[in-house]
């Protein structure tokens, strides 16, 4: 029999435990697919004596010395499922420099300092695979890295965080507020005890950086991604979206095109946005993920499935383990990075988008003309305006007829304009004495 491929597993939490189970349950099939058996050389954990239930593995393989495990000569592949920046970066750079294949699900590390991993892999000729870092079980990164290499990708739009998608879907379905929907997500296990990384968009921003790097052959970090979370989305926003035939999703958007000087560049952003219900992403509910890819020759492609969870993520991890193990047996490697384009990052202010703005204004003559004048000064064209009494929260009304006294809600949707011009418009509106408050500002995507 061919010599086994020896694995060092770093982490044995939700994902790591599922990887161990699948290695045991599918051992015969995996051996047939690879051409050699997979063996666990060791599993690095924080607490060695912890009860790990009925995991089908010899307790002797557990160790708290992760770096020592990585450095062992009998380890061929290092599989990292711990997360975070350090000490994971140290472990993986050590493994790659030693020529060991690395499989990781660590989106935070890849987004913050993926360059150091790619450099180490290139120096030693080692494989670096990370399909599980974005969208769980969905086969997404390999198509971007391999299948679409003969094409030019122009845009990637996706729902890549299951927690926020569950929350927004619940708000859309029931009319609940953000806090109530978050509580439900927490009770059902979709949200962490501290949901900040999810609801503030940090998780999605890291994934957006990885997607943009692969799609546009450019190193993109999380710091390059404009980010907004969903904590300010209200039930009134959802109702207003419904009135427009839209729903609200937390989108990651990466696009390639000219900047203000005409030079080729890329823009990467994450924020909640209204999209029409006819858009393919609008029907993605619950905690599912979906990514919409647009390319010059291939046209529009959509990838959909479970974006998180132990079993789905373990599926993606094992897929990578099979790939790198085959490469080791064949004596080849897959290029892990294509960053030849090195395109500049386009500032968020140059992104062309549309705004949905809800204003609480004084209900008197001349208000609408004053508001319209502000938009005109910033060269932002108004697409629609509707009014409601402040007592209704802006959820009813149609034609704007400000001038009855008291307060009113103006809901304005713009035509496409540079984000900087739209933001400047909102800032000037905020300073008008006729504007009591700006209740909501949301972007509108997808051709509404």
C-alpha positions as a LaTeX table, in Angstrom:
\begin{tabular}{lrrr}
\hline
Residue & $x$ (\AA) & $y$ (\AA) & $z$ (\AA) \\
\hline
Unk1 & 0.00 & 0.00 & 0.00 \\
Unk2 & 1.12 & 3.55 & $-0.73$ \\
Unk3 & 2.59 & 5.37 & 2.27 \\
Unk4 & $-0.15$ & 7.20 & 4.24 \\
Unk5 & $-0.57$ & 10.97 & 4.09 \\
Unk6 & $-0.12$ & 12.19 & 7.65 \\
Unk7 & $-2.29$ & 15.05 & 8.93 \\
Unk8 & $-1.72$ & 17.51 & 11.77 \\
Unk9 & $-5.07$ & 18.97 & 12.85 \\
Unk10 & $-4.91$ & 22.31 & 14.64 \\
Unk11 & $-8.15$ & 22.68 & 16.60 \\
Unk12 & $-10.85$ & 20.24 & 17.52 \\
Unk13 & $-13.91$ & 22.40 & 18.03 \\
Unk14 & $-17.14$ & 22.28 & 16.02 \\
Unk15 & $-15.41$ & 22.02 & 12.65 \\
Unk16 & $-12.42$ & 20.01 & 13.80 \\
Unk17 & $-14.60$ & 17.38 & 15.45 \\
Unk18 & $-16.59$ & 16.97 & 12.22 \\
Unk19 & $-13.37$ & 16.59 & 10.24 \\
Unk20 & $-12.25$ & 13.81 & 12.57 \\
Unk21 & $-15.61$ & 12.03 & 12.23 \\
Unk22 & $-15.61$ & 12.28 & 8.44 \\
Unk23 & $-12.01$ & 11.05 & 8.22 \\
Unk24 & $-13.14$ & 7.95 & 10.13 \\
Unk25 & $-16.50$ & 7.39 & 8.42 \\
Unk26 & $-15.23$ & 7.93 & 4.88 \\
Unk27 & $-11.76$ & 6.43 & 5.29 \\
Unk28 & $-12.15$ & 3.83 & 2.51 \\
Unk29 & $-13.59$ & 6.29 & 0.00 \\
Unk30 & $-10.99$ & 8.93 & 0.79 \\
Unk31 & $-8.20$ & 6.38 & 0.34 \\
Unk32 & $-9.60$ & 5.42 & $-3.07$ \\
Unk33 & $-9.93$ & 9.04 & $-4.16$ \\
Unk34 & $-6.43$ & 10.03 & $-3.06$ \\
Unk35 & $-4.55$ & 6.82 & $-3.80$ \\
Unk36 & $-3.24$ & 6.59 & $-0.24$ \\
Unk37 & $-4.79$ & 6.44 & 3.24 \\
Unk38 & $-5.09$ & 9.50 & 5.46 \\
Unk39 & $-3.76$ & 9.23 & 8.99 \\
Unk40 & $-4.02$ & 11.67 & 11.89 \\
Unk41 & $-0.51$ & 12.31 & 13.19 \\
Unk42 & $-1.77$ & 14.59 & 15.96 \\
Unk43 & $-4.47$ & 17.01 & 17.04 \\
Unk44 & $-3.47$ & 20.24 & 18.74 \\
Unk45 & $-5.95$ & 21.48 & 21.36 \\
Unk46 & $-5.97$ & 24.06 & 24.14 \\
Unk47 & $-6.93$ & 21.63 & 26.90 \\
Unk48 & $-5.68$ & 18.09 & 26.50 \\
Unk49 & $-7.79$ & 16.48 & 29.23 \\
Unk50 & $-11.14$ & 17.76 & 27.97 \\
Unk51 & $-13.87$ & 15.17 & 27.38 \\
Unk52 & $-14.34$ & 14.92 & 23.62 \\
Unk53 & $-17.23$ & 12.49 & 23.65 \\
Unk54 & $-17.15$ & 9.62 & 21.23 \\
Unk55 & $-14.64$ & 10.97 & 18.73 \\
Unk56 & $-13.21$ & 7.94 & 16.86 \\
Unk57 & $-9.57$ & 8.71 & 17.59 \\
Unk58 & $-6.88$ & 7.51 & 20.01 \\
Unk59 & $-6.66$ & 10.02 & 22.92 \\
Unk60 & $-2.87$ & 9.80 & 22.62 \\
Unk61 & $-2.93$ & 11.92 & 19.43 \\
Unk62 & $-4.02$ & 15.03 & 21.36 \\
Unk63 & $-1.38$ & 17.60 & 22.28 \\
Unk64 & $-1.24$ & 21.18 & 23.50 \\
Unk65 & 2.02 & 21.82 & 21.61 \\
Unk66 & 0.69 & 23.00 & 18.24 \\
Unk67 & 4.04 & 24.36 & 17.00 \\
Unk68 & 5.81 & 21.16 & 17.98 \\
Unk69 & 3.20 & 19.15 & 16.06 \\
Unk70 & 3.62 & 21.34 & 12.98 \\
Unk71 & 7.41 & 20.86 & 13.04 \\
Unk72 & 7.28 & 17.06 & 13.21 \\
Unk73 & 9.00 & 15.33 & 10.30 \\
Unk74 & 6.21 & 12.77 & 9.93 \\
Unk75 & 3.55 & 15.44 & 9.17 \\
Unk76 & 2.68 & 16.00 & 5.50 \\
Unk77 & $-0.41$ & 18.24 & 5.71 \\
Unk78 & $-1.35$ & 20.83 & 8.33 \\
Unk79 & $-5.08$ & 21.53 & 8.71 \\
Unk80 & $-5.81$ & 24.70 & 10.71 \\
Unk81 & $-9.29$ & 25.25 & 12.22 \\
Unk82 & $-8.45$ & 27.46 & 15.20 \\
Unk83 & $-9.00$ & 30.92 & 13.70 \\
Unk84 & $-7.57$ & 34.28 & 14.71 \\
Unk85 & $-4.33$ & 35.91 & 13.63 \\
Unk86 & $-1.77$ & 34.65 & 16.13 \\
Unk87 & $-0.54$ & 32.07 & 16.86 \\
Unk88 & $-2.18$ & 30.62 & 13.72 \\
Unk89 & 0.00 & 32.75 & 11.41 \\
Unk90 & 3.20 & 31.51 & 13.07 \\
Unk91 & 2.09 & 27.88 & 12.81 \\
Unk92 & 1.10 & 28.08 & 9.16 \\
Unk93 & 4.15 & 30.04 & 7.99 \\
Unk94 & 6.34 & 27.47 & 9.76 \\
Unk95 & 4.51 & 24.62 & 8.00 \\
Unk96 & 4.64 & 26.23 & 4.57 \\
Unk97 & 8.33 & 27.13 & 4.81 \\
Unk98 & 8.99 & 23.48 & 5.66 \\
Unk99 & 7.23 & 22.47 & 2.44 \\
Unk100 & 4.16 & 21.05 & 4.14 \\
Unk101 & 0.76 & 21.48 & 2.52 \\
Unk102 & $-1.63$ & 23.73 & 4.43 \\
Unk103 & $-5.43$ & 23.67 & 4.51 \\
Unk104 & $-7.05$ & 26.46 & 6.51 \\
Unk105 & $-10.51$ & 27.87 & 7.20 \\
Unk106 & $-9.06$ & 31.02 & 8.76 \\
Unk107 & $-10.73$ & 33.92 & 6.92 \\
Unk108 & $-9.50$ & 36.53 & 9.41 \\
Unk109 & $-5.85$ & 35.61 & 8.87 \\
Unk110 & $-6.19$ & 35.35 & 5.09 \\
Unk111 & $-7.89$ & 38.74 & 4.93 \\
Unk112 & $-5.42$ & 40.50 & 7.23 \\
Unk113 & $-2.15$ & 38.92 & 6.16 \\
Unk114 & $-2.75$ & 36.33 & 3.47 \\
Unk115 & 0.32 & 37.70 & 1.70 \\
Unk116 & 2.70 & 36.21 & 4.26 \\
Unk117 & 1.12 & 32.77 & 3.77 \\
Unk118 & 1.22 & 33.01 & $-0.02$ \\
Unk119 & 4.84 & 34.17 & 0.07 \\
Unk120 & 5.85 & 31.26 & 2.30 \\
Unk121 & 4.01 & 28.82 & 0.05 \\
Unk122 & 5.69 & 30.21 & $-3.07$ \\
Unk123 & 9.15 & 30.08 & $-1.51$ \\
Unk124 & 8.94 & 26.39 & $-0.66$ \\
Unk125 & 6.60 & 25.16 & $-3.41$ \\
Unk126 & 3.95 & 24.12 & $-0.91$ \\
Unk127 & 0.18 & 24.01 & $-1.41$ \\
Unk128 & $-2.06$ & 26.53 & 0.38 \\
Unk129 & $-5.80$ & 25.79 & 0.13 \\
Unk130 & $-8.62$ & 27.64 & 1.92 \\
Unk131 & $-11.98$ & 26.77 & 0.36 \\
Unk132 & $-13.63$ & 26.62 & 3.80 \\
Unk133 & $-12.73$ & 30.23 & 4.61 \\
Unk134 & $-15.65$ & 31.62 & 2.58 \\
Unk135 & $-19.22$ & 30.31 & 2.26 \\
Unk136 & $-18.77$ & 27.00 & 4.06 \\
Unk137 & $-19.58$ & 24.01 & 1.87 \\
Unk138 & $-20.22$ & 26.06 & $-1.29$ \\
Unk139 & $-17.58$ & 25.28 & $-3.94$ \\
Unk140 & $-16.71$ & 28.89 & $-4.67$ \\
Unk141 & $-13.02$ & 29.73 & $-4.28$ \\
Unk142 & $-11.73$ & 26.95 & $-6.49$ \\
Unk143 & $-13.97$ & 27.99 & $-9.42$ \\
Unk144 & $-12.65$ & 31.54 & $-9.02$ \\
Unk145 & $-9.06$ & 30.35 & $-8.74$ \\
Unk146 & $-9.18$ & 27.66 & $-11.42$ \\
Unk147 & $-12.36$ & 27.28 & $-13.50$ \\
Unk148 & $-12.67$ & 30.98 & $-14.41$ \\
Unk149 & $-8.97$ & 31.62 & $-15.06$ \\
Unk150 & $-9.67$ & 31.91 & $-18.79$ \\
Unk151 & $-12.22$ & 34.66 & $-18.24$ \\
Unk152 & $-12.35$ & 38.20 & $-16.87$ \\
Unk153 & $-14.51$ & 38.61 & $-13.78$ \\
Unk154 & $-16.06$ & 42.05 & $-13.50$ \\
Unk155 & $-18.20$ & 41.84 & $-10.38$ \\
Unk156 & $-18.87$ & 39.59 & $-7.38$ \\
Unk157 & $-21.96$ & 40.22 & $-5.25$ \\
Unk158 & $-22.77$ & 37.97 & $-2.35$ \\
Unk159 & $-24.51$ & 37.11 & 0.88 \\
Unk160 & $-21.64$ & 35.56 & 2.82 \\
Unk161 & $-22.73$ & 35.74 & 6.45 \\
Unk162 & $-25.46$ & 33.37 & 7.61 \\
Unk163 & $-26.16$ & 35.10 & 10.93 \\
Unk164 & $-27.02$ & 38.46 & 9.39 \\
Unk165 & $-28.98$ & 36.83 & 6.59 \\
Unk166 & $-31.08$ & 34.97 & 9.16 \\
Unk167 & $-31.71$ & 38.19 & 11.08 \\
Unk168 & $-32.70$ & 40.22 & 8.02 \\
Unk169 & $-34.83$ & 37.37 & 6.67 \\
Unk170 & $-36.67$ & 37.17 & 10.00 \\
Unk171 & $-37.24$ & 40.94 & 10.04 \\
Unk172 & $-38.59$ & 40.73 & 6.48 \\
Unk173 & $-40.91$ & 37.81 & 7.22 \\
Unk174 & $-42.31$ & 38.93 & 10.58 \\
Unk175 & $-41.84$ & 42.69 & 10.80 \\
Unk176 & $-39.66$ & 42.23 & 13.89 \\
Unk177 & $-37.05$ & 44.76 & 14.91 \\
Unk178 & $-33.32$ & 44.08 & 14.85 \\
Unk179 & $-32.99$ & 43.27 & 18.57 \\
Unk180 & $-35.89$ & 40.82 & 18.49 \\
Unk181 & $-34.54$ & 39.05 & 15.40 \\
Unk182 & $-31.06$ & 38.87 & 16.94 \\
Unk183 & $-32.50$ & 37.27 & 20.07 \\
Unk184 & $-34.16$ & 34.61 & 17.92 \\
Unk185 & $-30.93$ & 33.98 & 16.03 \\
Unk186 & $-29.09$ & 33.56 & 19.33 \\
Unk187 & $-31.68$ & 31.15 & 20.73 \\
Unk188 & $-31.46$ & 29.00 & 17.60 \\
Unk189 & $-27.66$ & 28.94 & 17.63 \\
Unk190 & $-27.17$ & 31.09 & 14.51 \\
Unk191 & $-25.58$ & 33.95 & 16.45 \\
Unk192 & $-22.63$ & 33.83 & 18.83 \\
Unk193 & $-22.87$ & 35.09 & 22.41 \\
Unk194 & $-20.91$ & 38.10 & 21.11 \\
Unk195 & $-22.29$ & 38.66 & 17.60 \\
Unk196 & $-20.21$ & 41.77 & 16.86 \\
Unk197 & $-18.09$ & 40.21 & 14.09 \\
Unk198 & $-21.24$ & 39.19 & 12.26 \\
Unk199 & $-23.69$ & 42.06 & 12.78 \\
Unk200 & $-21.06$ & 44.79 & 12.33 \\
Unk201 & $-19.89$ & 43.27 & 9.05 \\
Unk202 & $-16.34$ & 42.27 & 10.02 \\
Unk203 & $-16.85$ & 38.62 & 9.05 \\
Unk204 & $-18.34$ & 39.56 & 5.67 \\
Unk205 & $-15.57$ & 42.10 & 5.04 \\
Unk206 & $-12.88$ & 39.45 & 5.55 \\
Unk207 & $-14.64$ & 37.16 & 3.08 \\
Unk208 & $-15.09$ & 40.03 & 0.62 \\
Unk209 & $-11.33$ & 40.65 & 0.69 \\
Unk210 & $-10.62$ & 36.98 & $-0.10$ \\
Unk211 & $-13.14$ & 36.92 & $-2.95$ \\
Unk212 & $-11.79$ & 40.15 & $-4.46$ \\
Unk213 & $-8.21$ & 38.90 & $-4.25$ \\
Unk214 & $-9.06$ & 35.77 & $-6.23$ \\
Unk215 & $-11.46$ & 37.40 & $-8.68$ \\
Unk216 & $-9.24$ & 40.33 & $-9.63$ \\
Unk217 & $-5.70$ & 38.90 & $-9.25$ \\
Unk218 & $-4.84$ & 41.53 & $-6.66$ \\
Unk219 & $-3.92$ & 41.33 & $-3.00$ \\
Unk220 & $-6.85$ & 42.80 & $-1.07$ \\
Unk221 & $-6.95$ & 43.00 & 2.71 \\
Unk222 & $-9.84$ & 43.56 & 5.10 \\
Unk223 & $-8.55$ & 47.11 & 5.62 \\
Unk224 & $-9.30$ & 47.81 & 1.94 \\
Unk225 & $-12.98$ & 46.92 & 2.36 \\
Unk226 & $-15.54$ & 49.62 & 3.15 \\
Unk227 & $-17.76$ & 48.18 & 5.88 \\
Unk228 & $-21.14$ & 48.83 & 7.49 \\
Unk229 & $-23.13$ & 46.42 & 9.63 \\
Unk230 & $-26.86$ & 45.85 & 10.07 \\
Unk231 & $-27.41$ & 47.14 & 13.61 \\
Unk232 & $-29.05$ & 50.34 & 12.34 \\
Unk233 & $-31.55$ & 48.56 & 10.07 \\
Unk234 & $-35.05$ & 49.07 & 11.49 \\
Unk235 & $-38.46$ & 47.52 & 10.99 \\
Unk236 & $-39.44$ & 50.77 & 9.26 \\
Unk237 & $-36.58$ & 50.28 & 6.77 \\
Unk238 & $-37.81$ & 46.77 & 6.02 \\
Unk239 & $-41.37$ & 48.04 & 5.56 \\
Unk240 & $-40.14$ & 50.78 & 3.23 \\
Unk241 & $-38.20$ & 48.21 & 1.22 \\
Unk242 & $-41.33$ & 46.10 & 0.95 \\
Unk243 & $-43.24$ & 49.10 & $-0.38$ \\
Unk244 & $-40.63$ & 49.36 & $-3.17$ \\
Unk245 & $-40.81$ & 45.65 & $-3.99$ \\
Unk246 & $-37.44$ & 45.10 & $-2.32$ \\
Unk247 & $-35.83$ & 43.25 & 0.55 \\
Unk248 & $-32.74$ & 44.16 & 2.59 \\
Unk249 & $-29.60$ & 42.01 & 2.54 \\
Unk250 & $-26.09$ & 42.47 & 3.89 \\
Unk251 & $-24.12$ & 42.41 & 0.64 \\
Unk252 & $-20.46$ & 42.08 & $-0.13$ \\
Unk253 & $-19.76$ & 43.73 & $-3.47$ \\
Unk254 & $-16.45$ & 43.61 & $-5.33$ \\
Unk255 & $-16.25$ & 45.26 & $-8.73$ \\
Unk256 & $-13.61$ & 45.94 & $-11.35$ \\
Unk257 & $-13.70$ & 49.06 & $-13.50$ \\
Unk258 & $-12.34$ & 52.55 & $-14.06$ \\
Unk259 & $-11.69$ & 54.99 & $-11.23$ \\
Unk260 & $-12.25$ & 58.75 & $-11.49$ \\
Unk261 & $-9.15$ & 59.10 & $-13.69$ \\
Unk262 & $-10.18$ & 56.27 & $-16.01$ \\
Unk263 & $-7.55$ & 53.87 & $-14.67$ \\
Unk264 & $-8.52$ & 50.24 & $-14.02$ \\
Unk265 & $-9.19$ & 49.66 & $-10.32$ \\
Unk266 & $-11.31$ & 47.62 & $-7.93$ \\
Unk267 & $-13.78$ & 48.57 & $-5.25$ \\
Unk268 & $-14.77$ & 46.31 & $-2.36$ \\
Unk269 & $-17.55$ & 47.08 & 0.10 \\
Unk270 & $-19.92$ & 45.49 & 2.61 \\
Unk271 & $-23.18$ & 47.09 & 3.69 \\
Unk272 & $-26.91$ & 46.46 & 4.04 \\
Unk273 & $-28.73$ & 47.34 & 0.85 \\
Unk274 & $-32.17$ & 47.12 & $-0.70$ \\
Unk275 & $-32.38$ & 44.78 & $-3.67$ \\
Unk276 & $-35.44$ & 44.00 & $-5.81$ \\
Unk277 & $-37.26$ & 40.78 & $-5.02$ \\
Unk278 & $-36.65$ & 39.73 & $-8.61$ \\
Unk279 & $-32.89$ & 39.60 & $-7.98$ \\
Unk280 & $-31.54$ & 36.03 & $-7.50$ \\
Unk281 & $-30.05$ & 36.97 & $-4.11$ \\
Unk282 & $-33.38$ & 38.24 & $-2.77$ \\
Unk283 & $-34.77$ & 34.73 & $-2.31$ \\
Unk284 & $-31.78$ & 33.54 & $-0.26$ \\
Unk285 & $-33.28$ & 33.10 & 3.20 \\
Unk286 & $-32.51$ & 31.70 & 6.62 \\
Unk287 & $-28.76$ & 31.24 & 7.27 \\
Unk288 & $-27.90$ & 30.32 & 3.69 \\
Unk289 & $-25.19$ & 31.99 & 1.62 \\
Unk290 & $-25.12$ & 32.80 & $-2.08$ \\
Unk291 & $-22.61$ & 34.53 & $-4.34$ \\
Unk292 & $-23.41$ & 36.03 & $-7.74$ \\
Unk293 & $-20.44$ & 36.22 & $-10.13$ \\
Unk294 & $-20.41$ & 38.19 & $-13.37$ \\
Unk295 & $-17.75$ & 37.51 & $-16.02$ \\
Unk296 & $-17.21$ & 38.73 & $-19.57$ \\
Unk297 & $-17.52$ & 35.36 & $-21.33$ \\
Unk298 & $-19.25$ & 33.13 & $-18.78$ \\
Unk299 & $-21.91$ & 35.72 & $-18.02$ \\
Unk300 & $-23.76$ & 35.42 & $-14.73$ \\
Unk301 & $-23.10$ & 32.54 & $-12.34$ \\
Unk302 & $-24.60$ & 31.89 & $-8.91$ \\
Unk303 & $-23.27$ & 29.70 & $-6.11$ \\
Unk304 & $-25.70$ & 28.79 & $-3.31$ \\
Unk305 & $-25.69$ & 26.63 & $-0.21$ \\
Unk306 & $-25.01$ & 26.41 & 3.51 \\
Unk307 & $-22.36$ & 28.91 & 4.42 \\
Unk308 & $-21.52$ & 27.78 & 7.94 \\
Unk309 & $-21.85$ & 24.96 & 10.45 \\
Unk310 & $-19.62$ & 22.08 & 11.45 \\
Unk311 & $-20.55$ & 19.54 & 8.78 \\
Unk312 & $-20.73$ & 21.92 & 5.79 \\
Unk313 & $-17.41$ & 23.57 & 6.68 \\
Unk314 & $-15.78$ & 20.19 & 7.33 \\
Unk315 & $-16.91$ & 19.11 & 3.86 \\
Unk316 & $-14.96$ & 22.00 & 2.32 \\
Unk317 & $-11.93$ & 21.27 & 4.53 \\
Unk318 & $-11.84$ & 17.63 & 3.46 \\
Unk319 & $-12.20$ & 18.60 & $-0.17$ \\
Unk320 & $-9.01$ & 20.62 & 0.18 \\
Unk321 & $-7.28$ & 17.81 & 2.08 \\
Unk322 & $-8.02$ & 15.43 & $-0.80$ \\
Unk323 & $-6.69$ & 17.95 & $-3.34$ \\
Unk324 & $-3.40$ & 18.68 & $-1.56$ \\
Unk325 & $-2.87$ & 14.99 & $-0.76$ \\
Unk326 & $-3.24$ & 14.07 & $-4.43$ \\
Unk327 & $-0.75$ & 16.78 & $-5.32$ \\
Unk328 & 1.79 & 15.46 & $-2.82$ \\
Unk329 & 1.53 & 11.97 & $-4.24$ \\
Unk330 & 1.91 & 13.29 & $-7.78$ \\
Unk331 & 4.78 & 15.58 & $-6.81$ \\
Unk332 & 3.02 & 18.72 & $-8.03$ \\
Unk333 & 1.45 & 21.82 & $-6.52$ \\
Unk334 & $-1.34$ & 24.19 & $-7.50$ \\
Unk335 & $-0.36$ & 27.86 & $-7.71$ \\
Unk336 & $-2.01$ & 29.36 & $-4.65$ \\
Unk337 & $-1.99$ & 32.99 & $-5.71$ \\
Unk338 & $-2.38$ & 35.07 & $-8.83$ \\
Unk339 & $-1.71$ & 38.68 & $-7.91$ \\
Unk340 & $-0.13$ & 39.85 & $-11.15$ \\
Unk341 & $-2.75$ & 42.57 & $-11.80$ \\
Unk342 & $-1.95$ & 44.49 & $-8.59$ \\
Unk343 & $-4.87$ & 46.83 & $-9.23$ \\
Unk344 & $-5.33$ & 49.88 & $-6.98$ \\
Unk345 & $-8.25$ & 50.01 & $-4.57$ \\
Unk346 & $-10.94$ & 52.47 & $-5.60$ \\
Unk347 & $-12.10$ & 54.76 & $-2.75$ \\
Unk348 & $-15.64$ & 54.22 & $-1.49$ \\
Unk349 & $-16.50$ & 57.78 & $-2.48$ \\
Unk350 & $-16.10$ & 56.80 & $-6.14$ \\
Unk351 & $-18.49$ & 53.85 & $-5.91$ \\
Unk352 & $-21.59$ & 54.52 & $-7.97$ \\
Unk353 & $-24.71$ & 53.60 & $-6.04$ \\
Unk354 & $-28.16$ & 54.84 & $-5.07$ \\
Unk355 & $-29.56$ & 56.01 & $-1.74$ \\
Unk356 & $-32.87$ & 55.51 & 0.02 \\
Unk357 & $-33.17$ & 58.37 & 2.53 \\
Unk358 & $-35.90$ & 58.80 & 5.11 \\
Unk359 & $-36.17$ & 62.36 & 6.50 \\
Unk360 & $-38.26$ & 63.66 & 9.39 \\
Unk361 & $-39.02$ & 67.21 & 8.22 \\
Unk362 & $-41.13$ & 70.20 & 9.19 \\
Unk363 & $-44.44$ & 69.92 & 7.36 \\
Unk364 & $-44.67$ & 73.39 & 5.89 \\
Unk365 & $-44.57$ & 75.13 & 2.53 \\
Unk366 & $-41.23$ & 75.25 & 0.72 \\
Unk367 & $-39.65$ & 72.29 & 2.50 \\
Unk368 & $-39.68$ & 69.99 & $-0.52$ \\
Unk369 & $-38.13$ & 72.67 & $-2.74$ \\
Unk370 & $-35.39$ & 73.30 & $-0.17$ \\
Unk371 & $-34.61$ & 69.59 & 0.13 \\
Unk372 & $-34.59$ & 69.18 & $-3.66$ \\
Unk373 & $-32.19$ & 72.11 & $-3.92$ \\
Unk374 & $-29.67$ & 70.34 & $-1.72$ \\
Unk375 & $-29.70$ & 67.31 & $-4.00$ \\
Unk376 & $-29.31$ & 69.55 & $-7.05$ \\
Unk377 & $-26.27$ & 71.34 & $-5.57$ \\
Unk378 & $-24.49$ & 68.02 & $-5.23$ \\
Unk379 & $-25.61$ & 66.89 & $-8.70$ \\
Unk380 & $-27.67$ & 64.02 & $-7.31$ \\
Unk381 & $-30.83$ & 63.29 & $-9.26$ \\
Unk382 & $-33.97$ & 62.30 & $-7.34$ \\
Unk383 & $-35.82$ & 59.27 & $-8.71$ \\
Unk384 & $-38.87$ & 59.19 & $-6.41$ \\
Unk385 & $-40.28$ & 61.04 & $-3.41$ \\
Unk386 & $-43.09$ & 59.95 & $-1.15$ \\
Unk387 & $-44.51$ & 61.43 & 2.05 \\
Unk388 & $-46.21$ & 60.10 & 5.13 \\
Unk389 & $-47.35$ & 61.61 & 8.37 \\
Unk390 & $-44.71$ & 61.28 & 11.07 \\
Unk391 & $-47.29$ & 59.45 & 13.19 \\
Unk392 & $-47.29$ & 56.53 & 10.72 \\
Unk393 & $-43.52$ & 56.12 & 10.83 \\
Unk394 & $-43.19$ & 56.68 & 7.11 \\
Unk395 & $-44.85$ & 53.41 & 6.12 \\
Unk396 & $-47.73$ & 54.89 & 4.13 \\
Unk397 & $-48.36$ & 57.72 & 1.75 \\
Unk398 & $-47.46$ & 58.33 & $-1.85$ \\
Unk399 & $-47.17$ & 61.73 & $-3.54$ \\
Unk400 & $-45.23$ & 64.28 & $-1.51$ \\
Unk401 & $-47.42$ & 67.25 & $-0.51$ \\
Unk402 & $-45.51$ & 68.88 & 2.31 \\
Unk403 & $-47.26$ & 71.94 & 3.69 \\
Unk404 & $-49.87$ & 71.08 & 6.32 \\
Unk405 & $-47.99$ & 71.97 & 9.51 \\
Unk406 & $-46.42$ & 69.63 & 12.08 \\
Unk407 & $-43.91$ & 66.98 & 11.00 \\
Unk408 & $-43.78$ & 64.68 & 8.02 \\
Unk409 & $-41.62$ & 61.83 & 6.76 \\
Unk410 & $-40.06$ & 62.27 & 3.32 \\
Unk411 & $-38.73$ & 59.11 & 1.69 \\
Unk412 & $-36.39$ & 59.89 & $-1.21$ \\
Unk413 & $-34.78$ & 57.43 & $-3.60$ \\
Unk414 & $-32.01$ & 58.78 & $-5.80$ \\
Unk415 & $-30.66$ & 57.87 & $-9.18$ \\
Unk416 & $-27.13$ & 56.45 & $-9.33$ \\
Unk417 & $-24.38$ & 58.84 & $-8.27$ \\
Unk418 & $-20.90$ & 58.70 & $-6.71$ \\
Unk419 & $-21.14$ & 57.74 & $-3.06$ \\
Unk420 & $-19.18$ & 60.86 & $-2.06$ \\
Unk421 & $-21.83$ & 63.11 & $-3.63$ \\
Unk422 & $-24.62$ & 61.18 & $-1.94$ \\
Unk423 & $-22.88$ & 61.32 & 1.44 \\
Unk424 & $-22.28$ & 65.07 & 1.07 \\
Unk425 & $-25.97$ & 65.52 & 0.26 \\
Unk426 & $-27.00$ & 63.70 & 3.42 \\
Unk427 & $-24.55$ & 65.71 & 5.51 \\
Unk428 & $-25.96$ & 69.03 & 4.22 \\
Unk429 & $-29.51$ & 67.83 & 4.83 \\
Unk430 & $-28.52$ & 67.00 & 8.40 \\
Unk431 & $-27.66$ & 70.63 & 9.01 \\
Unk432 & $-30.96$ & 72.13 & 7.77 \\
Unk433 & $-33.30$ & 73.50 & 10.45 \\
Unk434 & $-36.30$ & 72.10 & 8.54 \\
Unk435 & $-34.88$ & 68.56 & 8.90 \\
Unk436 & $-35.74$ & 67.27 & 12.37 \\
Unk437 & $-33.70$ & 64.10 & 11.86 \\
Unk438 & $-32.45$ & 61.69 & 9.23 \\
Unk439 & $-34.27$ & 58.55 & 10.22 \\
Unk440 & $-32.53$ & 56.21 & 7.81 \\
Unk441 & $-30.00$ & 56.01 & 4.98 \\
Unk442 & $-29.73$ & 52.79 & 2.98 \\
Unk443 & $-28.12$ & 52.02 & $-0.32$ \\
Unk444 & $-30.11$ & 50.54 & $-3.19$ \\
Unk445 & $-28.55$ & 47.92 & $-5.47$ \\
Unk446 & $-29.72$ & 45.72 & $-8.30$ \\
Unk447 & $-31.46$ & 48.09 & $-10.67$ \\
Unk448 & $-34.56$ & 49.08 & $-8.66$ \\
\hline
\end{tabular}
